[in-house]
Short mmCIF file of C-alpha atoms in Angstrom, two decimals:
data_model
loop_
_atom_site.label_atom_id
_atom_site.label_comp_id
_atom_site.label_asym_id
_atom_site.label_seq_id
_atom_site.Cartn_x
_atom_site.Cartn_y
_atom_site.Cartn_z
CA UNK A 1 -16.28 -39.26 -59.99
CA UNK A 2 -18.96 -36.94 -59.73
CA UNK A 3 -22.03 -38.04 -60.01
CA UNK A 4 -24.17 -37.15 -62.26
CA UNK A 5 -26.93 -35.81 -60.47
CA UNK A 6 -24.50 -33.33 -58.44
CA UNK A 7 -22.46 -31.78 -61.78
CA UNK A 8 -25.81 -29.20 -62.59
CA UNK A 9 -25.47 -27.96 -58.65
CA UNK A 10 -28.16 -28.97 -57.73
CA UNK A 11 -28.77 -31.81 -54.91
CA UNK A 12 -31.30 -34.02 -55.54
CA UNK A 13 -34.53 -33.66 -52.66
CA UNK A 14 -33.50 -37.34 -50.84
CA UNK A 15 -29.75 -36.84 -50.52
CA UNK A 16 -29.94 -32.94 -48.44
CA UNK A 17 -33.06 -34.90 -46.26
CA UNK A 18 -31.33 -37.13 -45.28
CA UNK A 19 -28.46 -35.09 -43.91
CA UNK A 20 -30.44 -33.46 -41.70
CA UNK A 21 -30.55 -35.21 -39.06
CA UNK A 22 -26.81 -35.22 -38.87
CA UNK A 23 -27.15 -31.33 -38.90
CA UNK A 24 -29.51 -31.72 -35.83
CA UNK A 25 -26.98 -34.25 -33.93
CA UNK A 26 -24.21 -31.64 -34.81
CA UNK A 27 -26.28 -29.09 -33.66
CA UNK A 28 -27.43 -30.53 -30.29
CA UNK A 29 -23.71 -30.91 -29.46
CA UNK A 30 -22.21 -28.03 -29.54
CA UNK A 31 -25.35 -25.79 -28.05
CA UNK A 32 -27.61 -23.13 -29.49
CA UNK A 33 -26.41 -20.07 -28.65
CA UNK A 34 -29.40 -17.24 -27.37
CA UNK A 35 -30.16 -13.77 -29.14
CA UNK A 36 -27.77 -11.63 -27.56
CA UNK A 37 -25.22 -14.02 -26.38
CA UNK A 38 -21.63 -14.69 -27.23
CA UNK A 39 -20.49 -18.38 -27.23
CA UNK A 40 -17.07 -19.36 -28.14
CA UNK A 41 -16.88 -23.02 -28.43
CA UNK A 42 -13.10 -23.08 -28.85
CA UNK A 43 -12.65 -21.56 -25.56
CA UNK A 44 -15.54 -23.59 -24.20
CA UNK A 45 -17.06 -20.22 -23.14
CA UNK A 46 -20.41 -18.11 -23.13
CA UNK A 47 -21.24 -14.92 -21.98
CA UNK A 48 -24.20 -13.78 -21.62
CA UNK A 49 -24.19 -10.80 -19.49
CA UNK A 50 -27.20 -8.52 -19.84
CA UNK A 51 -28.67 -10.70 -22.04
CA UNK A 52 -32.30 -10.42 -20.61
CA UNK A 53 -32.59 -13.91 -19.75
CA UNK A 54 -35.73 -14.71 -17.29
CA UNK A 55 -34.53 -18.51 -16.77
CA UNK A 56 -30.89 -20.25 -16.81
CA UNK A 57 -30.15 -21.20 -20.18
CA UNK A 58 -30.03 -25.01 -21.05
CA UNK A 59 -29.22 -25.27 -24.67
CA UNK A 60 -25.55 -24.14 -24.46
CA UNK A 61 -22.81 -26.70 -24.88
CA UNK A 62 -22.39 -28.98 -22.46
CA UNK A 63 -18.79 -28.84 -22.23
CA UNK A 64 -18.31 -24.81 -21.45
CA UNK A 65 -16.07 -24.31 -18.64
CA UNK A 66 -16.55 -20.67 -18.75
CA UNK A 67 -20.24 -19.70 -18.21
CA UNK A 68 -21.53 -15.86 -17.22
CA UNK A 69 -24.95 -14.52 -16.36
CA UNK A 70 -24.75 -11.46 -14.39
CA UNK A 71 -27.33 -9.08 -14.91
CA UNK A 72 -29.95 -10.41 -16.14
CA UNK A 73 -33.09 -11.49 -14.52
CA UNK A 74 -32.93 -15.10 -13.37
CA UNK A 75 -35.30 -15.05 -10.62
CA UNK A 76 -34.58 -18.26 -9.14
CA UNK A 77 -32.44 -21.88 -9.57
CA UNK A 78 -33.26 -25.48 -9.34
CA UNK A 79 -32.38 -29.10 -10.49
CA UNK A 80 -34.68 -28.93 -13.02
CA UNK A 81 -33.26 -26.28 -14.97
CA UNK A 82 -30.23 -28.66 -15.88
CA UNK A 83 -27.58 -27.38 -13.97
CA UNK A 84 -26.22 -30.44 -13.80
CA UNK A 85 -25.97 -30.80 -17.55
CA UNK A 86 -23.06 -28.63 -17.64
CA UNK A 87 -20.65 -31.33 -15.64
CA UNK A 88 -17.39 -29.52 -16.70
CA UNK A 89 -18.30 -25.60 -15.67
CA UNK A 90 -15.59 -23.92 -13.65
CA UNK A 91 -16.61 -20.59 -13.50
CA UNK A 92 -19.94 -19.64 -13.03
CA UNK A 93 -21.33 -15.67 -12.67
CA UNK A 94 -25.28 -14.93 -11.57
CA UNK A 95 -24.23 -11.97 -9.93
CA UNK A 96 -27.25 -8.84 -10.25
CA UNK A 97 -29.64 -11.08 -11.49
CA UNK A 98 -32.42 -10.35 -8.20
CA UNK A 99 -32.09 -13.84 -7.59
CA UNK A 100 -34.28 -14.93 -4.66
CA UNK A 101 -33.73 -18.86 -4.32
CA UNK A 102 -31.09 -21.39 -4.75
CA UNK A 103 -32.82 -24.71 -4.25
CA UNK A 104 -30.49 -27.41 -3.08
CA UNK A 105 -29.00 -30.30 -4.83
CA UNK A 106 -28.94 -27.79 -7.98
CA UNK A 107 -24.75 -27.78 -7.89
CA UNK A 108 -24.66 -31.42 -7.29
CA UNK A 109 -23.28 -32.31 -10.39
CA UNK A 110 -20.54 -29.57 -10.90
CA UNK A 111 -17.45 -30.99 -8.98
CA UNK A 112 -14.99 -28.83 -11.03
CA UNK A 113 -16.54 -25.57 -10.07
CA UNK A 114 -14.07 -22.96 -8.89
CA UNK A 115 -15.73 -19.70 -9.10
CA UNK A 116 -19.22 -19.44 -7.85
CA UNK A 117 -20.78 -15.34 -8.14
CA UNK A 118 -23.75 -14.52 -6.59
CA UNK A 119 -23.34 -11.31 -5.39
CA UNK A 120 -26.00 -8.64 -5.68
CA UNK A 121 -29.43 -10.77 -5.67
CA UNK A 122 -31.59 -10.73 -3.28
CA UNK A 123 -30.68 -14.06 -0.79
CA UNK A 124 -32.59 -13.66 2.49
CA UNK A 125 -31.97 -17.12 3.66
CA UNK A 126 -29.91 -20.45 2.81
CA UNK A 127 -30.99 -23.63 4.17
CA UNK A 128 -27.59 -25.37 4.92
CA UNK A 129 -27.05 -27.49 1.92
CA UNK A 130 -27.16 -25.37 -1.26
CA UNK A 131 -23.75 -26.26 -1.71
CA UNK A 132 -23.43 -30.24 -1.84
CA UNK A 133 -20.95 -31.06 -4.75
CA UNK A 134 -18.77 -28.30 -5.05
CA UNK A 135 -16.14 -30.23 -4.17
CA UNK A 136 -13.23 -28.37 -5.51
CA UNK A 137 -14.50 -24.77 -5.38
CA UNK A 138 -12.52 -22.06 -4.46
CA UNK A 139 -14.25 -18.70 -4.68
CA UNK A 140 -17.33 -18.47 -3.07
CA UNK A 141 -19.13 -14.71 -3.87
CA UNK A 142 -22.16 -13.66 -1.72
CA UNK A 143 -21.76 -10.01 -1.01
CA UNK A 144 -24.72 -8.01 -1.69
CA UNK A 145 -27.24 -9.84 -0.24
CA UNK A 146 -29.69 -9.94 2.25
CA UNK A 147 -28.66 -13.06 4.71
CA UNK A 148 -29.31 -12.45 8.13
CA UNK A 149 -26.86 -15.26 9.01
CA UNK A 150 -24.83 -18.19 7.99
CA UNK A 151 -26.24 -21.56 8.52
CA UNK A 152 -24.19 -24.53 10.26
CA UNK A 153 -23.04 -26.72 7.86
CA UNK A 154 -22.94 -24.43 4.87
CA UNK A 155 -19.64 -24.29 4.19
CA UNK A 156 -18.43 -27.84 5.19
CA UNK A 157 -18.52 -29.37 1.39
CA UNK A 158 -16.49 -26.70 0.03
CA UNK A 159 -13.64 -27.87 2.07
CA UNK A 160 -10.99 -26.17 -0.37
CA UNK A 161 -12.34 -22.50 0.19
CA UNK A 162 -9.84 -19.81 -0.11
CA UNK A 163 -11.84 -16.65 -0.39
CA UNK A 164 -15.50 -15.98 0.75
CA UNK A 165 -16.94 -12.69 0.39
CA UNK A 166 -20.00 -11.99 2.81
CA UNK A 167 -19.90 -8.12 2.19
CA UNK A 168 -22.92 -5.42 2.24
CA UNK A 169 -25.48 -8.17 4.04
CA UNK A 170 -27.18 -7.98 6.70
CA UNK A 171 -25.02 -10.34 9.36
CA UNK A 172 -25.21 -9.59 13.29
CA UNK A 173 -23.24 -12.33 14.38
CA UNK A 174 -20.76 -15.18 12.64
CA UNK A 175 -21.02 -18.23 14.85
CA UNK A 176 -18.34 -20.63 14.82
CA UNK A 177 -20.31 -23.42 13.50
CA UNK A 178 -20.91 -21.24 10.33
CA UNK A 179 -17.45 -21.65 8.72
CA UNK A 180 -16.43 -24.92 10.54
CA UNK A 181 -14.60 -27.08 8.33
CA UNK A 182 -13.28 -24.30 5.95
CA UNK A 183 -9.45 -24.08 7.42
CA UNK A 184 -8.01 -23.44 3.96
CA UNK A 185 -9.89 -19.79 3.93
CA UNK A 186 -7.02 -17.46 3.55
CA UNK A 187 -9.68 -13.85 2.53
CA UNK A 188 -12.78 -13.13 4.51
CA UNK A 189 -14.40 -9.96 3.27
CA UNK A 190 -17.31 -9.22 6.20
CA UNK A 191 -17.53 -5.47 5.26
CA UNK A 192 -20.81 -3.76 5.53
CA UNK A 193 -22.55 -5.34 8.26
CA UNK A 194 -24.10 -5.19 11.78
CA UNK A 195 -21.32 -7.24 13.55
CA UNK A 196 -21.37 -5.69 17.02
CA UNK A 197 -18.00 -7.75 18.43
CA UNK A 198 -15.25 -9.08 16.69
CA UNK A 199 -16.18 -13.00 15.83
CA UNK A 200 -13.10 -14.11 17.48
CA UNK A 201 -14.77 -17.66 17.97
CA UNK A 202 -15.28 -18.10 14.10
CA UNK A 203 -11.58 -16.59 13.55
CA UNK A 204 -10.25 -19.14 15.34
CA UNK A 205 -11.37 -21.83 13.08
CA UNK A 206 -9.12 -20.64 10.08
CA UNK A 207 -5.97 -21.02 10.93
CA UNK A 208 -4.33 -20.08 7.30
CA UNK A 209 -6.21 -16.37 7.12
CA UNK A 210 -3.91 -13.91 5.64
CA UNK A 211 -6.71 -11.03 4.87
CA UNK A 212 -10.03 -10.10 7.01
CA UNK A 213 -12.18 -6.89 6.00
CA UNK A 214 -14.12 -5.99 8.91
CA UNK A 215 -14.89 -2.29 7.68
CA UNK A 216 -18.35 -0.28 7.58
CA UNK A 217 -18.98 -2.50 11.20
CA UNK A 218 -20.27 -1.80 14.39
CA UNK A 219 -17.92 -2.57 16.81
CA UNK A 220 -17.21 -0.09 19.54
CA UNK A 221 -14.24 -2.06 21.24
CA UNK A 222 -11.37 -4.27 20.62
CA UNK A 223 -9.46 -5.56 23.49
CA UNK A 224 -6.31 -6.40 23.92
CA UNK A 225 -4.81 -9.28 21.86
CA UNK A 226 -7.30 -10.47 21.01
CA UNK A 227 -6.96 -10.74 17.79
CA UNK A 228 -3.80 -12.61 18.24
CA UNK A 229 -5.62 -15.47 20.09
CA UNK A 230 -7.52 -16.03 15.95
CA UNK A 231 -4.31 -17.71 15.62
CA UNK A 232 -4.14 -16.73 12.03
CA UNK A 233 -0.97 -14.64 10.35
CA UNK A 234 -2.73 -12.01 9.32
CA UNK A 235 -1.69 -9.84 6.29
CA UNK A 236 -4.21 -7.42 6.51
CA UNK A 237 -6.77 -6.07 8.21
CA UNK A 238 -9.32 -3.87 7.67
CA UNK A 239 -11.38 -1.80 10.29
CA UNK A 240 -12.45 0.81 8.53
CA UNK A 241 -15.49 2.82 9.39
CA UNK A 242 -15.80 1.26 12.95
CA UNK A 243 -16.17 2.82 15.68
CA UNK A 244 -13.55 1.50 18.40
CA UNK A 245 -14.24 4.06 20.93
CA UNK A 246 -12.19 1.32 23.30
CA UNK A 247 -9.13 0.34 21.13
CA UNK A 248 -7.48 -0.97 24.02
CA UNK A 249 -3.50 -0.72 24.44
CA UNK A 250 -2.14 -3.81 23.17
CA UNK A 251 -4.93 -4.47 20.49
CA UNK A 252 -2.77 -5.63 18.05
CA UNK A 253 0.15 -7.27 19.84
CA UNK A 254 0.68 -10.52 18.58
CA UNK A 255 0.05 -9.86 14.70
CA UNK A 256 3.88 -10.01 13.67
CA UNK A 257 2.85 -11.16 10.09
CA UNK A 258 0.78 -7.65 9.24
CA UNK A 259 1.82 -5.41 6.14
CA UNK A 260 -1.89 -3.61 5.78
CA UNK A 261 -3.22 -1.90 8.95
CA UNK A 262 -6.84 0.18 8.00
CA UNK A 263 -7.80 2.43 11.05
CA UNK A 264 -9.67 5.06 9.07
CA UNK A 265 -12.82 6.61 10.40
CA UNK A 266 -12.79 4.86 13.44
CA UNK A 267 -12.81 8.06 15.92
CA UNK A 268 -8.97 7.61 16.95
CA UNK A 269 -7.95 10.87 18.95
CA UNK A 270 -4.46 9.79 19.02
CA UNK A 271 -1.82 7.16 17.79
CA UNK A 272 -0.60 6.83 21.44
CA UNK A 273 -1.11 3.53 22.79
CA UNK A 274 -2.78 2.10 19.46
CA UNK A 275 0.42 1.02 17.52
CA UNK A 276 2.63 -1.83 18.93
CA UNK A 277 6.20 -2.72 19.02
CA UNK A 278 5.00 -5.80 17.87
CA UNK A 279 4.13 -4.82 14.50
CA UNK A 280 7.25 -5.37 13.24
CA UNK A 281 6.00 -6.18 9.24
CA UNK A 282 4.09 -3.22 8.84
CA UNK A 283 4.25 -1.66 5.89
CA UNK A 284 1.16 0.02 4.93
CA UNK A 285 -1.20 2.32 7.77
CA UNK A 286 -4.39 4.34 6.72
CA UNK A 287 -5.16 7.01 9.15
CA UNK A 288 -7.52 9.52 7.47
CA UNK A 289 -10.96 10.80 8.42
CA UNK A 290 -10.06 10.15 11.81
CA UNK A 291 -10.51 13.02 14.92
CA UNK A 292 -6.51 13.52 15.01
CA UNK A 293 -5.76 16.87 16.06
CA UNK A 294 -1.45 16.28 16.53
CA UNK A 295 1.43 13.92 14.67
CA UNK A 296 3.12 13.66 17.25
CA UNK A 297 7.22 11.77 17.05
CA UNK A 298 6.41 8.68 19.30
CA UNK A 299 4.04 6.57 17.97
CA UNK A 300 5.63 6.11 14.21
CA UNK A 301 8.89 5.29 15.73
CA UNK A 302 7.15 1.78 16.57
CA UNK A 303 6.60 1.01 13.34
CA UNK A 304 10.05 1.71 11.32
CA UNK A 305 9.50 -0.55 8.07
CA UNK A 306 6.23 1.86 7.04
CA UNK A 307 6.85 2.49 3.19
CA UNK A 308 2.95 4.13 3.00
CA UNK A 309 1.14 6.04 5.91
CA UNK A 310 -1.97 8.02 4.73
CA UNK A 311 -3.44 10.82 7.47
CA UNK A 312 -6.17 12.31 5.25
CA UNK A 313 -9.11 14.43 5.41
CA UNK A 314 -8.73 14.73 9.16
CA UNK A 315 -10.66 17.82 10.17
CA UNK A 316 -8.91 18.71 13.18
CA UNK A 317 -5.33 17.76 12.76
CA UNK A 318 -3.12 21.35 12.75
CA UNK A 319 0.33 20.02 14.06
CA UNK A 320 3.20 17.52 12.87
CA UNK A 321 5.99 17.12 15.19
CA UNK A 322 9.39 18.47 13.42
CA UNK A 323 10.12 14.57 14.59
CA UNK A 324 7.06 13.35 13.56
CA UNK A 325 8.63 10.72 10.80
CA UNK A 326 12.31 10.40 12.03
CA UNK A 327 12.14 6.78 13.14
CA UNK A 328 10.42 6.41 9.48
CA UNK A 329 14.02 5.37 7.33
CA UNK A 330 11.76 3.01 5.01
CA UNK A 331 9.30 5.71 3.70
CA UNK A 332 8.33 5.78 0.07
CA UNK A 333 5.00 7.42 -0.30
CA UNK A 334 3.26 10.27 2.37
CA UNK A 335 -0.09 11.43 2.06
CA UNK A 336 -1.34 14.08 4.01
CA UNK A 337 -4.21 15.11 1.95
CA UNK A 338 -6.99 17.61 2.75
CA UNK A 339 -6.79 18.63 6.41
CA UNK A 340 -7.93 22.12 6.15
CA UNK A 341 -6.32 22.83 9.51
CA UNK A 342 -2.88 21.89 8.28
CA UNK A 343 -1.78 25.93 7.73
CA UNK A 344 2.45 25.09 8.63
CA UNK A 345 4.78 22.90 8.82
CA UNK A 346 8.69 23.01 10.97
CA UNK A 347 11.52 22.93 9.01
CA UNK A 348 13.05 19.75 8.39
CA UNK A 349 10.01 17.47 8.59
CA UNK A 350 10.31 15.54 5.87
CA UNK A 351 13.97 14.97 5.73
CA UNK A 352 14.93 12.10 7.54
CA UNK A 353 13.04 9.42 5.32
CA UNK A 354 15.92 8.80 2.53
CA UNK A 355 13.69 6.79 0.29
CA UNK A 356 10.08 9.19 0.40
CA UNK A 357 9.32 9.42 -3.98
CA UNK A 358 5.60 10.52 -3.11
CA UNK A 359 4.45 13.47 -0.47
CA UNK A 360 1.07 14.79 -1.39
CA UNK A 361 -0.11 17.69 0.56
CA UNK A 362 -2.86 18.58 -1.49
CA UNK A 363 -6.35 20.23 0.19
CA UNK A 364 -4.47 21.82 2.89
CA UNK A 365 -4.18 25.27 4.39
CA UNK A 366 -0.79 25.82 3.51
CA UNK A 367 0.35 29.72 2.37
CA UNK A 368 3.89 28.82 2.73
CA UNK A 369 6.43 26.15 3.37
CA UNK A 370 10.55 26.54 5.12
CA UNK A 371 12.67 25.75 2.00
CA UNK A 372 14.69 23.18 3.92
CA UNK A 373 10.86 21.17 4.64
CA UNK A 374 12.37 18.67 2.54
CA UNK A 375 14.89 18.10 -0.51
CA UNK A 376 12.83 18.49 -3.44
CA UNK A 377 15.00 17.42 -6.37
CA UNK A 378 14.24 13.63 -4.88
CA UNK A 379 10.22 13.41 -4.43
CA UNK A 380 6.88 13.67 -6.71
CA UNK A 381 5.52 16.05 -4.75
CA UNK A 382 1.53 17.41 -5.23
CA UNK A 383 1.09 20.99 -3.89
CA UNK A 384 -2.05 21.76 -5.53
CA UNK A 385 -5.46 22.93 -3.54
CA UNK A 386 -3.32 25.47 -0.82
CA UNK A 387 -3.40 28.99 -0.11
CA UNK A 388 -0.45 29.66 -1.09
CA UNK A 389 1.33 33.03 -0.47
CA UNK A 390 3.39 33.79 -3.48
CA UNK A 391 6.03 36.16 -2.07
CA UNK A 392 9.97 35.74 -2.10
CA UNK A 393 9.66 33.33 0.77
CA UNK A 394 8.49 31.23 -1.84
CA UNK A 395 10.87 31.72 -4.63
CA UNK A 396 12.47 28.18 -3.77
CA UNK A 397 9.01 26.25 -4.73
CA UNK A 398 8.93 28.42 -8.22
CA UNK A 399 12.86 27.62 -8.92
CA UNK A 400 12.02 23.56 -8.45
CA UNK A 401 13.61 21.29 -11.38
CA UNK A 402 10.74 20.41 -14.50
CA UNK A 403 11.28 16.43 -12.70
CA UNK A 404 9.20 17.57 -9.70
CA UNK A 405 5.81 17.89 -10.12
CA UNK A 406 3.66 20.95 -8.67
CA UNK A 407 0.94 20.62 -10.92
CA UNK A 408 -2.33 22.64 -10.21
CA UNK A 409 -0.85 24.58 -7.28
CA UNK A 410 -1.47 28.41 -8.12
CA UNK A 411 -1.49 31.56 -6.08
CA UNK A 412 -4.26 32.83 -3.58
CA UNK A 413 -2.56 35.93 -2.50
CA UNK A 414 -1.53 38.83 -3.10
CA UNK A 415 -3.84 39.54 -5.51
CA UNK A 416 -2.23 40.56 -8.90
CA UNK A 417 -0.92 36.60 -8.58
CA UNK A 418 -4.31 35.32 -7.47
CA UNK A 419 -4.42 31.93 -9.79
CA UNK A 420 -1.02 31.60 -11.06
CA UNK A 421 0.61 28.95 -11.49
CA UNK A 422 3.43 28.55 -9.39
CA UNK A 423 5.43 26.65 -11.89
CA UNK A 424 5.42 30.08 -14.02
CA UNK A 425 6.22 32.39 -11.00
CA UNK A 426 9.30 34.50 -12.05
CA UNK A 427 11.82 36.15 -9.37
CA UNK A 428 10.24 39.66 -10.45
CA UNK A 429 6.71 38.90 -9.75
CA UNK A 430 7.99 37.54 -6.59
CA UNK A 431 9.47 40.38 -5.26
CA UNK A 432 12.60 38.98 -5.00
CA UNK A 433 14.29 41.56 -6.90
CA UNK A 434 15.23 44.45 -4.99
CA UNK A 435 16.10 42.13 -2.23
CA UNK A 436 18.72 40.33 -4.18
CA UNK A 437 20.29 44.01 -5.23
CA UNK A 438 20.85 44.93 -1.84
CA UNK A 439 22.41 42.07 -0.87
CA UNK A 440 24.93 42.03 -3.32
CA UNK A 441 25.45 45.24 -2.39
CA UNK A 442 25.76 44.33 0.68
CA UNK A 443 28.10 41.64 0.00
CA UNK A 444 30.30 43.24 -2.39
CA UNK A 445 30.77 45.65 0.44
CA UNK A 446 31.53 43.67 3.87
CA UNK A 447 33.02 40.94 2.30
CA UNK A 448 36.83 43.02 1.98
CA UNK A 449 36.42 44.17 5.64
CA UNK A 450 35.54 40.67 6.82
CA UNK A 451 38.52 39.17 5.26
CA UNK A 452 40.95 41.73 6.35
CA UNK A 453 39.64 41.14 9.46
CA UNK A 454 39.73 37.48 9.90
CA UNK A 455 43.58 37.99 8.53
CA UNK A 456 44.59 40.38 11.26
CA UNK A 457 42.89 38.34 14.18
CA UNK A 458 44.90 35.46 12.76
CA UNK A 459 48.05 36.96 12.69
CA UNK A 460 47.68 38.35 16.48
CA UNK A 461 47.17 34.76 17.54
CA UNK A 462 50.12 33.55 15.68
CA UNK A 463 52.32 35.96 17.00
CA UNK A 464 51.10 35.45 20.20
CA UNK A 465 51.16 32.15 20.52
CA UNK A 466 54.93 32.27 19.30
CA UNK A 467 56.19 34.67 21.62
CA UNK A 468 58.41 31.97 24.30
CA UNK A 469 59.48 30.33 21.10
CA UNK A 470 61.32 34.15 19.37
CA UNK A 471 62.35 34.87 22.99
CA UNK A 472 64.71 31.54 23.20
CA UNK A 473 66.34 31.92 19.55
CA UNK A 474 67.00 35.83 20.82
CA UNK A 475 68.65 34.22 23.86
CA UNK A 476 70.24 31.54 21.34
CA UNK A 477 71.25 34.80 19.10
CA UNK A 478 72.99 36.62 22.01
CA UNK A 479 70.24 39.86 20.56
CA UNK A 480 68.98 40.10 24.25
CA UNK A 481 72.40 40.90 25.66
CA UNK A 482 72.85 43.09 23.65
CA UNK A 483 69.90 45.16 23.60
CA UNK A 484 69.74 44.94 27.45
CA UNK A 485 74.32 46.57 27.20
CA UNK A 486 72.28 48.97 25.28
CA UNK A 487 69.33 50.01 28.07
CA UNK A 488 72.23 50.36 30.59
CA UNK A 489 74.93 52.51 29.33
CA UNK A 490 72.98 55.39 27.87
CA UNK A 491 74.90 58.45 25.95
CA UNK A 492 76.98 60.92 28.18
CA UNK A 493 75.25 63.85 29.22
CA UNK A 494 76.51 67.51 28.48
CA UNK A 495 79.17 69.09 29.63
CA UNK A 496 78.69 70.57 32.92
CA UNK A 497 75.12 68.82 33.11
CA UNK A 498 74.69 67.54 36.39
CA UNK A 499 74.37 63.34 36.35
CA UNK A 500 70.30 62.01 38.10
CA UNK A 501 70.72 59.43 36.86
CA UNK A 502 72.41 56.09 38.43
CA UNK A 503 72.85 52.68 37.43
CA UNK A 504 72.73 50.28 40.71
CA UNK A 505 75.41 47.09 40.22
CA UNK A 506 76.86 45.13 42.92
CA UNK A 507 80.37 44.70 41.84
CA UNK A 508 82.17 41.35 41.86
CA UNK A 509 85.29 41.14 43.78
CA UNK A 510 88.37 42.39 43.19
CA UNK A 511 86.16 45.76 42.74
CA UNK A 512 84.80 48.00 45.21
CA UNK A 513 82.36 45.83 47.01
CA UNK A 514 80.39 47.79 48.41
CA UNK A 515 77.43 48.12 46.56
CA UNK A 516 76.82 51.74 46.34
CA UNK A 517 75.41 53.70 43.88
CA UNK A 518 77.49 55.09 41.31
CA UNK A 519 77.05 58.25 38.97
CA UNK A 520 76.50 56.94 36.18
CA UNK A 521 79.33 59.22 34.13
CA UNK A 522 81.77 57.17 36.90
CA UNK A 523 81.09 54.07 35.10
#
């Protein structure tokens, strides 16, 4: 039964005033979402990215699991900001804030945090106890800061750490003590720092390391076996952007599990002595932007399991050996792009790899290609941005099936065809009609003569080879004796003529027996 006071649709003042404390309590339990934030209490997530916050928000749902605070103006993080109130937090992103300091103990209560991102801030120094309490941390991003060193003991509280990103800092060395305790680390990024030598001692503390990025540092030397001494079963190694003037032979010995090797922009002038036969699992090799003048056959035979090879933007590369890829039976992608000295390729150079599916020759100096360079019907090719000379020698390229991609390939010569798409060319435009007509006439006239000559020659050979068997058959049939008798008894001469021909014959017993010469007329 509805109370009389509510029948008219108006709640008495004492009733709704009494409900205010209950409403306030419910609001505090779910938190208050700041302006420009998107809060989802069902998913327990708050996205305040780019919300123009200047301090860490403390009024959000205390049961949050994901808190995104990137691209704000939070300059300082300390314990007083009630970071400890989010005890259920699993993902925290504070990147791109201009953050200058993190007070030790700020994460003391975040024992469930799995991922902490502090990248692209202004952190210049860490004391060593900033990560206390992060017992479940798996991912730590400190990239894009101003760190000159990593203090000893910093990572000891995060013994379960699997991924550490220290890229784009000012690290000049990485002591072994700075990574002590993180034996579970699998991925380490040290790109864009100032390392002058391989931190072998630190790497030796990471037996589970699979991926190592040392790109764009100042490494100038890599000793033989130095990487193998780290005891890591590396799968990916990136050395791009270093000036490896002393890359000793055998530098990659012992890396039998390596699948991806990046040696782009390292100053390599030749591949001989660089690759190792121990790279039995190597599948991807990048050699871009190196002063390589040629690509020989011997080096690539040491890594027969390659699936992707990229030799692009090598401004001195002018020749490729005809057998350069003869041992690459597993090759699926071959990129030879933007090599502006590469003006020709030998016949059959791409024929050996039976699995090749993608071939890019974009941006080279090719004016023509032999028709037998590769069976193009099975490969996706990019032949654009080359100065193709569209004459009859390029007829095969214009007749490729539609499944082969030559999009963007246009003619640069002769002048009437300049800019014309290669795939839209006709045989007549390539100047092949006169040649084909002459060839057809020549073939029509010459073919019968050739066939007749071959028939006569074959008959003569057969007769010559059968002459002995033919003679034996004549003896069996008595034809040879008859032929001899006819030769020994010529017709008698005319009457009154003097015989001048004789037949020499030795008579058997009972005859004259003298062996005299008898005139033919007396026989």
